[in-house]
GROMACS .gro file of C-alpha atoms in nm:
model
  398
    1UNK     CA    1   0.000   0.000   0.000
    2UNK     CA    2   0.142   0.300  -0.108
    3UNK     CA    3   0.171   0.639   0.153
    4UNK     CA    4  -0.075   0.818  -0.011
    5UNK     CA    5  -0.322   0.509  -0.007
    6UNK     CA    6  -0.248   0.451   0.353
    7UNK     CA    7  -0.333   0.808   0.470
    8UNK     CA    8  -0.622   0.817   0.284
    9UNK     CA    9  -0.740   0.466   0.448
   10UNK     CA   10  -0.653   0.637   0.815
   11UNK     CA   11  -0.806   0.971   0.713
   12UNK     CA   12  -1.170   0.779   0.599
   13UNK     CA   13  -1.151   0.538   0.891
   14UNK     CA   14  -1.100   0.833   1.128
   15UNK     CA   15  -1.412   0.988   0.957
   16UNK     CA   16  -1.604   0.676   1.012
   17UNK     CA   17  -1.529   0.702   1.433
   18UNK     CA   18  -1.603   1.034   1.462
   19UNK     CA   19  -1.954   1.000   1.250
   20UNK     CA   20  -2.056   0.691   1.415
   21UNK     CA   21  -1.992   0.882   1.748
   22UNK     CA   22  -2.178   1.192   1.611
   23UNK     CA   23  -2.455   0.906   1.560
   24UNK     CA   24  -2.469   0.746   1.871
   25UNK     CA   25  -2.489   1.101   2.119
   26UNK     CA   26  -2.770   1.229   1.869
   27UNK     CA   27  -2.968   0.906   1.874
   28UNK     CA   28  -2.955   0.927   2.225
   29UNK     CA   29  -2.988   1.269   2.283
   30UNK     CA   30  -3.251   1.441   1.969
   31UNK     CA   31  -3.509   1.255   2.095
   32UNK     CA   32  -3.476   1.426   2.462
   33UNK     CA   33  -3.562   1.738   2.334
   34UNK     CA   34  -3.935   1.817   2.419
   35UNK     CA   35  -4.169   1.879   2.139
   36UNK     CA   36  -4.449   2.158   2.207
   37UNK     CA   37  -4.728   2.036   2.029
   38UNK     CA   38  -4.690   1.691   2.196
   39UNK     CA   39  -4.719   1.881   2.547
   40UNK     CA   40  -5.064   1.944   2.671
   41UNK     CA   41  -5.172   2.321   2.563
   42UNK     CA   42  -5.093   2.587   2.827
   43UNK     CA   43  -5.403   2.668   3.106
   44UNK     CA   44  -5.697   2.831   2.833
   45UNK     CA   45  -5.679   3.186   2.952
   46UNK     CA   46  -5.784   3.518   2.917
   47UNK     CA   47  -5.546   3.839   2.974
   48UNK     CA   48  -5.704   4.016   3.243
   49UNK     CA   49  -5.421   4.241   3.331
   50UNK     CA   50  -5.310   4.582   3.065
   51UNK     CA   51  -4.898   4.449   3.182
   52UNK     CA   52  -4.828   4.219   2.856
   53UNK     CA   53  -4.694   3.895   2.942
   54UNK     CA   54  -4.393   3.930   2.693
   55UNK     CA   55  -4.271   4.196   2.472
   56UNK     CA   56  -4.197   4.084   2.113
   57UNK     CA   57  -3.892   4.276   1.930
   58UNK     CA   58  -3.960   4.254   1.546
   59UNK     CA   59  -3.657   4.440   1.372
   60UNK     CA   60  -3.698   4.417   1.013
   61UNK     CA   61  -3.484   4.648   0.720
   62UNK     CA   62  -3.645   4.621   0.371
   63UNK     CA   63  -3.874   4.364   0.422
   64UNK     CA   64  -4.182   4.468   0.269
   65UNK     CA   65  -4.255   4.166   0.131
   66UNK     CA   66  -4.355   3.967   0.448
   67UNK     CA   67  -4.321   4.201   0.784
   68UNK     CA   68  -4.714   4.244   0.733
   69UNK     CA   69  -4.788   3.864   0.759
   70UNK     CA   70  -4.500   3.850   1.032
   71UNK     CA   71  -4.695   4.115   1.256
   72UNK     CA   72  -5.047   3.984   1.180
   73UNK     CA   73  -4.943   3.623   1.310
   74UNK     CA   74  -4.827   3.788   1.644
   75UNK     CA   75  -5.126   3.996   1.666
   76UNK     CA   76  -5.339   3.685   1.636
   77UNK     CA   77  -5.153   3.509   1.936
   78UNK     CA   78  -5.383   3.360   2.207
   79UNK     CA   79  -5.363   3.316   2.576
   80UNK     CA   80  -5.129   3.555   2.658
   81UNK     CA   81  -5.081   3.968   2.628
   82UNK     CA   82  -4.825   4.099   2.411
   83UNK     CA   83  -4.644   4.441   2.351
   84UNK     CA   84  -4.523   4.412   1.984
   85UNK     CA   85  -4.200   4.663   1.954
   86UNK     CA   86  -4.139   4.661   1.527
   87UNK     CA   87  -3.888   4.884   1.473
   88UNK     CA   88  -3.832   4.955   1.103
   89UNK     CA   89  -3.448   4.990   1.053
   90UNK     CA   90  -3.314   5.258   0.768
   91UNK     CA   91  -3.562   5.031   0.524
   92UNK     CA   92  -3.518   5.136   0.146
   93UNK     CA   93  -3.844   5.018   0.096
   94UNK     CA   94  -4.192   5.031   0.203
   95UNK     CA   95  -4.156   4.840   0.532
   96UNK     CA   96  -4.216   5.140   0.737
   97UNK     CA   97  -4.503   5.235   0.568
   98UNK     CA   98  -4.652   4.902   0.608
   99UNK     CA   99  -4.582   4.856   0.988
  100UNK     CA  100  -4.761   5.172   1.037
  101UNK     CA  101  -5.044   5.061   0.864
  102UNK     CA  102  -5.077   4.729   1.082
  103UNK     CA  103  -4.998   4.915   1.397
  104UNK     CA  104  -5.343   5.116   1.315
  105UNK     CA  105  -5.504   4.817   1.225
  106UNK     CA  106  -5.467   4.664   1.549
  107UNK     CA  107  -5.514   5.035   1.766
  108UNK     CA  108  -5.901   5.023   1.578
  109UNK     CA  109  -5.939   4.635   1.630
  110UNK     CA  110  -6.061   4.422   1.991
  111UNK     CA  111  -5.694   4.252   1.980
  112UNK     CA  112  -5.530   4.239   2.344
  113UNK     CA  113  -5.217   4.331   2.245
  114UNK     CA  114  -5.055   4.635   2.147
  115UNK     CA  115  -4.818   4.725   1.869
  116UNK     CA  116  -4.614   5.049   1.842
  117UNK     CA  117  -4.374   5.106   1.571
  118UNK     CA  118  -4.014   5.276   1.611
  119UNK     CA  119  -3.873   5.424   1.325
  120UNK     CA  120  -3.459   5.444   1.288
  121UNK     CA  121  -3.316   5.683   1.007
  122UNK     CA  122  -2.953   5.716   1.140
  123UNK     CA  123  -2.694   5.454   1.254
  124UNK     CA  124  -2.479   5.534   1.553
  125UNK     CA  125  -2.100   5.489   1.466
  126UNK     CA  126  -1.941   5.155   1.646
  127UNK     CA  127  -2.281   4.966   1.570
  128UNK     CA  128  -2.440   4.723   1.337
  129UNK     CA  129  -2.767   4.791   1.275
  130UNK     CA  130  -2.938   4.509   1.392
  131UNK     CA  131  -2.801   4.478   1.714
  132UNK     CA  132  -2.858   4.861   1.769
  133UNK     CA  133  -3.237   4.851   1.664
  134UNK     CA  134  -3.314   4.570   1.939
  135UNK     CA  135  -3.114   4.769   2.218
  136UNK     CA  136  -3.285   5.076   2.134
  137UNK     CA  137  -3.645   4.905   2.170
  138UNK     CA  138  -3.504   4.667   2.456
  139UNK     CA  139  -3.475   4.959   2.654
  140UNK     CA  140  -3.842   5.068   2.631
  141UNK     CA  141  -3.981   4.689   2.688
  142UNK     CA  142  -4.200   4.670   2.975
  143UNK     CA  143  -4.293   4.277   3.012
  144UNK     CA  144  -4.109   4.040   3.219
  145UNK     CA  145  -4.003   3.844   2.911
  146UNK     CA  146  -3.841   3.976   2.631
  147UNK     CA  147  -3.880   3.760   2.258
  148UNK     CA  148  -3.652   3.888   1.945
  149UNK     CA  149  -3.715   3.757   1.631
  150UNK     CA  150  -3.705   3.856   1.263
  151UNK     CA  151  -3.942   4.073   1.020
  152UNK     CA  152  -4.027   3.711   0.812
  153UNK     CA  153  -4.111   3.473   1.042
  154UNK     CA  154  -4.463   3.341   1.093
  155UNK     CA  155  -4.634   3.202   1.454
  156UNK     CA  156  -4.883   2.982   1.482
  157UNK     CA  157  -5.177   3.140   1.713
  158UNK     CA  158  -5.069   2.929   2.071
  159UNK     CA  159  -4.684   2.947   1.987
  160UNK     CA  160  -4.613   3.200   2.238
  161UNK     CA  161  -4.812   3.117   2.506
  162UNK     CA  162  -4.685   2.709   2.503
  163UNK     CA  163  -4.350   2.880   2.462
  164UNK     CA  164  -4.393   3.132   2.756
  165UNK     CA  165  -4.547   2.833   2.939
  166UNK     CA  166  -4.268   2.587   2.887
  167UNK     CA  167  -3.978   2.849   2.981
  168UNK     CA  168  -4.189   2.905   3.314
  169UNK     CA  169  -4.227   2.579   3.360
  170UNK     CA  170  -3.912   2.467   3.290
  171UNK     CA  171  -3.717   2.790   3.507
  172UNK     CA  172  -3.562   2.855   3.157
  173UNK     CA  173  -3.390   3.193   3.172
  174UNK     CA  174  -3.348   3.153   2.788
  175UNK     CA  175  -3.542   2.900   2.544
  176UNK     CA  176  -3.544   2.886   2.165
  177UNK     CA  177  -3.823   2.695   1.998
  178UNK     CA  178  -3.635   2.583   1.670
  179UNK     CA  179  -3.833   2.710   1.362
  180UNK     CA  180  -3.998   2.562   1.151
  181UNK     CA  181  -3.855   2.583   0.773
  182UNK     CA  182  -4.080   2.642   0.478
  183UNK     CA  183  -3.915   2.457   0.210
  184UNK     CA  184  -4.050   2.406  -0.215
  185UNK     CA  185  -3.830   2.131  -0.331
  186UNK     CA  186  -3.656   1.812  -0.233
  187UNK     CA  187  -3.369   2.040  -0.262
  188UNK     CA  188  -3.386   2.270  -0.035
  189UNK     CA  189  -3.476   1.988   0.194
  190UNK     CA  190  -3.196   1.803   0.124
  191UNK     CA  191  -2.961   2.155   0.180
  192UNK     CA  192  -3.130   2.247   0.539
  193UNK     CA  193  -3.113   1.863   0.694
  194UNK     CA  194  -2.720   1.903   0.542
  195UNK     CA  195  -2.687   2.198   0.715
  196UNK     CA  196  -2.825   2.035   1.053
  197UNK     CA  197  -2.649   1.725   1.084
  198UNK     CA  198  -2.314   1.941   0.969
  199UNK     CA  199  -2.364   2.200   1.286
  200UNK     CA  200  -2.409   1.904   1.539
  201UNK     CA  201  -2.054   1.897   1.506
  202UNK     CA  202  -2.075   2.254   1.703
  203UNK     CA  203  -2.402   2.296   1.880
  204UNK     CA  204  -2.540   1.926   2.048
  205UNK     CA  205  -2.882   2.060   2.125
  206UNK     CA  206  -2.989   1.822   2.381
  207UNK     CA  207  -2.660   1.995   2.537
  208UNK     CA  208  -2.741   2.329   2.576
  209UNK     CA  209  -2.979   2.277   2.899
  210UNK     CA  210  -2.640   2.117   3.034
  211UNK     CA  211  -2.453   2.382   3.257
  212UNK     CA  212  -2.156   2.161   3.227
  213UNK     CA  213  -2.141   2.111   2.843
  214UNK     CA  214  -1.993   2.440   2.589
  215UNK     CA  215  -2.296   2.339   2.384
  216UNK     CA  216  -2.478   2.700   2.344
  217UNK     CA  217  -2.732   2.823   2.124
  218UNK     CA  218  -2.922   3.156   1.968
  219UNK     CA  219  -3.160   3.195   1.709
  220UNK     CA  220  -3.294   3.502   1.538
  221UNK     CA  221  -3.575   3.376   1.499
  222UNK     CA  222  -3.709   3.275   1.824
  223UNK     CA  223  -3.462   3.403   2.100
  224UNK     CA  224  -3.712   3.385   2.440
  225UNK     CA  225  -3.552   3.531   2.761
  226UNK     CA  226  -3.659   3.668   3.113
  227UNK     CA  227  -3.569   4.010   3.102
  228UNK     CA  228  -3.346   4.031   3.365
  229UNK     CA  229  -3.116   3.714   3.228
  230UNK     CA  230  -3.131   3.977   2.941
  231UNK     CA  231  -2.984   4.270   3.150
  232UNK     CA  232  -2.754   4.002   3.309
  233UNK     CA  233  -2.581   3.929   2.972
  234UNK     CA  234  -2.513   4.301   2.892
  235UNK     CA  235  -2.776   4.301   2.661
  236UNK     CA  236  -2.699   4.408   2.264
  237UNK     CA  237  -2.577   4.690   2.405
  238UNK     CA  238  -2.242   4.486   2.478
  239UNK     CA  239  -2.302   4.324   2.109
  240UNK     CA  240  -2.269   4.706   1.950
  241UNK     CA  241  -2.040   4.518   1.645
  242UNK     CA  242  -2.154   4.148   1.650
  243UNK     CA  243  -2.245   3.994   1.363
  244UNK     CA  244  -2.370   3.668   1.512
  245UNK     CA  245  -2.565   3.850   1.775
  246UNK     CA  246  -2.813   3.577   1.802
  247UNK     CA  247  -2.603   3.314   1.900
  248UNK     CA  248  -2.389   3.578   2.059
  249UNK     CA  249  -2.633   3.652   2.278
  250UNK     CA  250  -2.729   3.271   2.326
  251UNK     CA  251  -2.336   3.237   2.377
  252UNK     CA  252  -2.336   3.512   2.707
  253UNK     CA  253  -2.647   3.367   2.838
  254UNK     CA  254  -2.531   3.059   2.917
  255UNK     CA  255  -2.181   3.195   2.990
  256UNK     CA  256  -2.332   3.445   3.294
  257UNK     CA  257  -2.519   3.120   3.435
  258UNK     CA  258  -2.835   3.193   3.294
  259UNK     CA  259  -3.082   2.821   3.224
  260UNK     CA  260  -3.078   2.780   2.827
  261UNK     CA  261  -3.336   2.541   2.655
  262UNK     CA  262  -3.414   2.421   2.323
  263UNK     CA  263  -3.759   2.271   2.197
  264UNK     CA  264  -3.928   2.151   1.906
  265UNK     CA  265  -4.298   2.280   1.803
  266UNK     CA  266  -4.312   2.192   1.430
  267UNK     CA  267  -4.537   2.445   1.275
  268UNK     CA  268  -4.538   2.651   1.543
  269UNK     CA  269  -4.266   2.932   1.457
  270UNK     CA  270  -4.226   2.941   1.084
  271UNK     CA  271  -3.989   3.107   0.811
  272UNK     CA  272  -3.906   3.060   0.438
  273UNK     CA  273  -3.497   3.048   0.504
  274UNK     CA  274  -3.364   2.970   0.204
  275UNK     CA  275  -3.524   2.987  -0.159
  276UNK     CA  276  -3.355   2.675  -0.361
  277UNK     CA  277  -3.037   2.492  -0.290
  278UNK     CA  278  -2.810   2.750  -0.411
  279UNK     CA  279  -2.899   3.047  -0.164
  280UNK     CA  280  -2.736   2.964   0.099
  281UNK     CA  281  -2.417   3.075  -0.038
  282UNK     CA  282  -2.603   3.414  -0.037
  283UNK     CA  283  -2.677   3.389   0.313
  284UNK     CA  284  -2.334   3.297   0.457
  285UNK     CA  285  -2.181   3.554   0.230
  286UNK     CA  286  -2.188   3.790   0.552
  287UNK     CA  287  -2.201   3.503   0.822
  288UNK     CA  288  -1.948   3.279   0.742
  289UNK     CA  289  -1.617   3.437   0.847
  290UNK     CA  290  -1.762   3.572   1.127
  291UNK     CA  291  -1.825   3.235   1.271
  292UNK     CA  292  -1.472   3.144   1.314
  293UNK     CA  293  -1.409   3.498   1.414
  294UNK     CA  294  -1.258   3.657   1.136
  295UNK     CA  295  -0.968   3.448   1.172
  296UNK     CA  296  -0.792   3.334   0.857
  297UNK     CA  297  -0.592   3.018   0.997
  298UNK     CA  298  -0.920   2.916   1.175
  299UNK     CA  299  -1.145   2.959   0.899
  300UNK     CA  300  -0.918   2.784   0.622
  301UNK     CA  301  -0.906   2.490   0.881
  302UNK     CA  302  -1.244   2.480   0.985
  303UNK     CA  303  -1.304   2.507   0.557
  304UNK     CA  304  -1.079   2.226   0.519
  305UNK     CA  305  -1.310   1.970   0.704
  306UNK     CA  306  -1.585   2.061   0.539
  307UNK     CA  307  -1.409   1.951   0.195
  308UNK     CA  308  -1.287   1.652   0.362
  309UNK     CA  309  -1.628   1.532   0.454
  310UNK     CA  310  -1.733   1.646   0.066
  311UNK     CA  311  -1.480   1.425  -0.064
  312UNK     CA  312  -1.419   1.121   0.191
  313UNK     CA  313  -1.717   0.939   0.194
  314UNK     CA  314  -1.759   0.938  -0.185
  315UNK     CA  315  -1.345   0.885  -0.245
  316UNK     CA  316  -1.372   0.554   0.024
  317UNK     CA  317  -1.546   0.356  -0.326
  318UNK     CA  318  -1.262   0.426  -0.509
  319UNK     CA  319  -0.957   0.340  -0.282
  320UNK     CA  320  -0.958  -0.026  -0.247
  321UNK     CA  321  -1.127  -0.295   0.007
  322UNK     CA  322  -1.062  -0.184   0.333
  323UNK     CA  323  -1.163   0.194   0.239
  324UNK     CA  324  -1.488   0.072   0.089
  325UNK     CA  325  -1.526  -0.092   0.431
  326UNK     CA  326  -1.441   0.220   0.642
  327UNK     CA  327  -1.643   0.437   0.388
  328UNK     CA  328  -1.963   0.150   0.433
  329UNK     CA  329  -1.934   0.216   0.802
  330UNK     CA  330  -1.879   0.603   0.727
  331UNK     CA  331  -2.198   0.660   0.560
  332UNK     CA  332  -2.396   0.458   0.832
  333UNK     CA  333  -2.254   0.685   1.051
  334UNK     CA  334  -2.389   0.990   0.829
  335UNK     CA  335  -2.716   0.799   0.767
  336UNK     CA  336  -2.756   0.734   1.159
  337UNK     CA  337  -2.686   1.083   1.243
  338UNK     CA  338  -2.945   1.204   0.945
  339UNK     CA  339  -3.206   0.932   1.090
  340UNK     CA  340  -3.169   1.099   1.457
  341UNK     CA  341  -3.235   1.453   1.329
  342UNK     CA  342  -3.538   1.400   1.118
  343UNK     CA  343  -3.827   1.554   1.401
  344UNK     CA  344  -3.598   1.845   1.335
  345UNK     CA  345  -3.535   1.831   0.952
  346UNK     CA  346  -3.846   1.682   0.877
  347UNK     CA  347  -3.668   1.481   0.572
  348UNK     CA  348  -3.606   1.099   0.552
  349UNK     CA  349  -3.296   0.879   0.464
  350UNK     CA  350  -3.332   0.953   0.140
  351UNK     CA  351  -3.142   1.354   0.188
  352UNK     CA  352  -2.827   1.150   0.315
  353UNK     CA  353  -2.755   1.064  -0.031
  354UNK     CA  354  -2.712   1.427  -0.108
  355UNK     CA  355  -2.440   1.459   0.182
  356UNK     CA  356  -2.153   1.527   0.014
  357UNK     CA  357  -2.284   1.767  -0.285
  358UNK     CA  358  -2.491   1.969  -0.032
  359UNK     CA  359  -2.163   1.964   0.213
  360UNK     CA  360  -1.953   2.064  -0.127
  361UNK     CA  361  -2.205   2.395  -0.157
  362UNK     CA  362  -2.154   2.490   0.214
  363UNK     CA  363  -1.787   2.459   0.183
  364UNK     CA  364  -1.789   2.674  -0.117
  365UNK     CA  365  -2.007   2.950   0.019
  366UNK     CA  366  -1.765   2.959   0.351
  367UNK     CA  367  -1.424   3.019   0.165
  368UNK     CA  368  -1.580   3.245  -0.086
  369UNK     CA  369  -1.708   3.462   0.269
  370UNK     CA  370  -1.375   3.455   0.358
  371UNK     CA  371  -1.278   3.582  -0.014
  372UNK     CA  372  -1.456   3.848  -0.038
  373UNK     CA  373  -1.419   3.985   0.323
  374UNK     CA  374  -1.040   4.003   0.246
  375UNK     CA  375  -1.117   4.144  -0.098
  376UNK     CA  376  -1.349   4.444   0.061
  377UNK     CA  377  -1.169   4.433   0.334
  378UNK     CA  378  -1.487   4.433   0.560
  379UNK     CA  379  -1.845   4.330   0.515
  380UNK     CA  380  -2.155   4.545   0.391
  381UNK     CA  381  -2.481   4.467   0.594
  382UNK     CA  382  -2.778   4.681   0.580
  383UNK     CA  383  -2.658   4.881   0.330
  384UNK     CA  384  -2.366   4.986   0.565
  385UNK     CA  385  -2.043   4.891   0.553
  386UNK     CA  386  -1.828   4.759   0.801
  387UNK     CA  387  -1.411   4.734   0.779
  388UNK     CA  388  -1.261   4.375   0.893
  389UNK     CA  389  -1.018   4.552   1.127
  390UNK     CA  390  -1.322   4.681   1.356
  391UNK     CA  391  -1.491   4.334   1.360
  392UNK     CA  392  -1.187   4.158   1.449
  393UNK     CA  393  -1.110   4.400   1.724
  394UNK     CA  394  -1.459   4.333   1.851
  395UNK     CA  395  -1.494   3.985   1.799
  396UNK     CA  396  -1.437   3.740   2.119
  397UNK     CA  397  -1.390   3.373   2.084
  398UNK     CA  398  -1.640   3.110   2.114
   0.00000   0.00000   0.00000
């Protein structure tokens, strides 16, 4: 056996340990995360009180074409009271315009809960925009619970209050319900359970609840939190340059000692997060160096594996008997690990055999957001740009 045979033998069979391990923890540990709509409903209730149970942070910058469903869906939430902050930041478009229409929409109808709309024209220098928008209408939340989410997500009518429910139940200081994605095609199916069994390699979500384990988590989407485990983690006013801020946020939660847990409620929180296959390189365009920090060594390492576990599993065929046996073993590893996420993907078996072309993409769309941040020498976000030297500067490790 030549060298070059023999390493690729030990670098498939080490692939084949590590993904049968990835396997085993998430077939014992996906199905311990609780599912909300398997729980019996919250107590049927009416608000009797004018102090909202929760105050829901909707930033949203040029999203015209869905902030009106987004805010319609929260103003139809039962059993609970909400104050609905939307704060339409520096939009381009008609967002504003449309936020101010729903706010007087709901001011004329029966609804419980309130929405007031917060209008930001100017940028503060040494911020992003997102993270400034929900400090600025953190500061004015009144309810014991603070939710921030996104200007195209969509909740199911008794999402909040089984949410609100479950993180008083469970003494959560922090909970994200894991959305729901709206997918068209087998393709985008195949990308997003990619995607999920990929980032169990980071974030073991039946770890997070663990105050032993690093496992943390944040989601833009759905990030639930008391407000004082807020105030506790600095807030986003200690996020001022964070790309990440969700899982940021999620990161100094658990960090100050705050109770983080993660549930399932499919249906329950929904949003449309990528429109075919392909977008995602779109989406981690800005994302993707900042989740190894901005650091080049990091990043080219971390960009490595993923091209590794593109290549390996479909190379082990093609290098003899005992790598088609490692690479057998490899892919039941990938195909376990796949079987153990579907309540959260939602797909079957049958996305495993788009592993290593979906893995390819990701890989792709990570070095070329490392490309061009070197090329610009920064990132541009919300029509603002930001230079690479301040983001480093600001950027802590994980």
């Amino acid at each position: 056996m030549s060298l070059a045979a023999g390493l690729l033998l030990f670098l498939i069979g080490l692939l084949a340990l590590l993904w049968l391990g990835q396997a085993i923890a998430a077939l014992r540990g996906m199905p311990t995360l609780p599912d909300l709509t398997q729980l019996d409903p919250p107590p049927s209730t009416t608000p009797d009180s004018d102090v909202p149970d929760l105050t829901v942070i909707v930033p949203a910058c040029n999203e015209e074409p869905n902030i009106a469903a987004t805010l319609r869906s929260l103003l139809a939430s039962t059993g609970l009271r909400l104050e609905i902050l939307a704060v339409n930041d520096r939009s381009a478009d008609r967002t504003g315009a449309i936020m101010d229409q729903a706010a007087g929409e709901a001011a004329s109808s029966a609804s419980p809960h309130t929405l007031r709309i917060l209008h930001i024209a100017d940028l503060p220098e040494g911020w992003l925009g997102k993270p400034h928008a929900m400090a600025t209408v953190a500061a004015q939340a009144s309810a014991p619970w603070l939710l921030f989410t996104d200007g195209d997500v969509l909740f199911a009518p008794d999402a909040l209050a089984r949410a609100l429910h479950f993180a008083q139940a469970g003494r959560a200081d922090h909970l994200v319900l894991v959305p729901t994605l709206i997918v068209h095609s087998r393709a985008e199916q195949a990308m997003q359970a990619a995607m999920q069994v990929l980032a169990q390699w980071a974030v073991r979500l039946w770890k997070v609840a663990d105050p032993r384990a690093r496992d943390f988590i944040g989601v833009g989407g759905f990030n639930l939190m008391r407000s004082e485990a807020y105030q506790s983690a600095g807030g986003f006013e200690s996020l001022r340059m964070e790309v990440l801020d969700d899982m940021r946020m999620g990161w100094k939660l658990k960090r100050t000692g705050n109770r983080s847990l993660v549930v399932l409620g499919p249906g329950l929180v929904r949003i449309r997060w990528i429109a075919g296959a392909l977008s995602v390189i779109r989406l981690i365009e800005k994302n993707g160096f900042a989740t190894y920090r901005f650091r080049l060594a990091l990043h080219l390492i971390a960009s490595l594996g993923l091209v590794l576990q593109a290549i390996l599993p479909l190379a082990a065929f093609f290098a003899g008997r005992w790598a088609a046996i490692a690479g057998a073993i490899l892919w039941l590893g990938i195909g376990l690990t796949y079987w153990a996420n579907r309540r959260l993907t939602r797909t079957g078996l049958w996305a495993a055999l788009f592993f290593c072309p979906c893995t390819a993409i990701v890989a792709y769309a990570f070095l070329r957001s490392m490309a061009l941040a070197l090329m610009r020498g920064g990132i541009r976000w919300r029509g603002t740009f930001y230079p690479l030297a301040i983001l480093r500067r600001n950027a802590g490790s994980w």
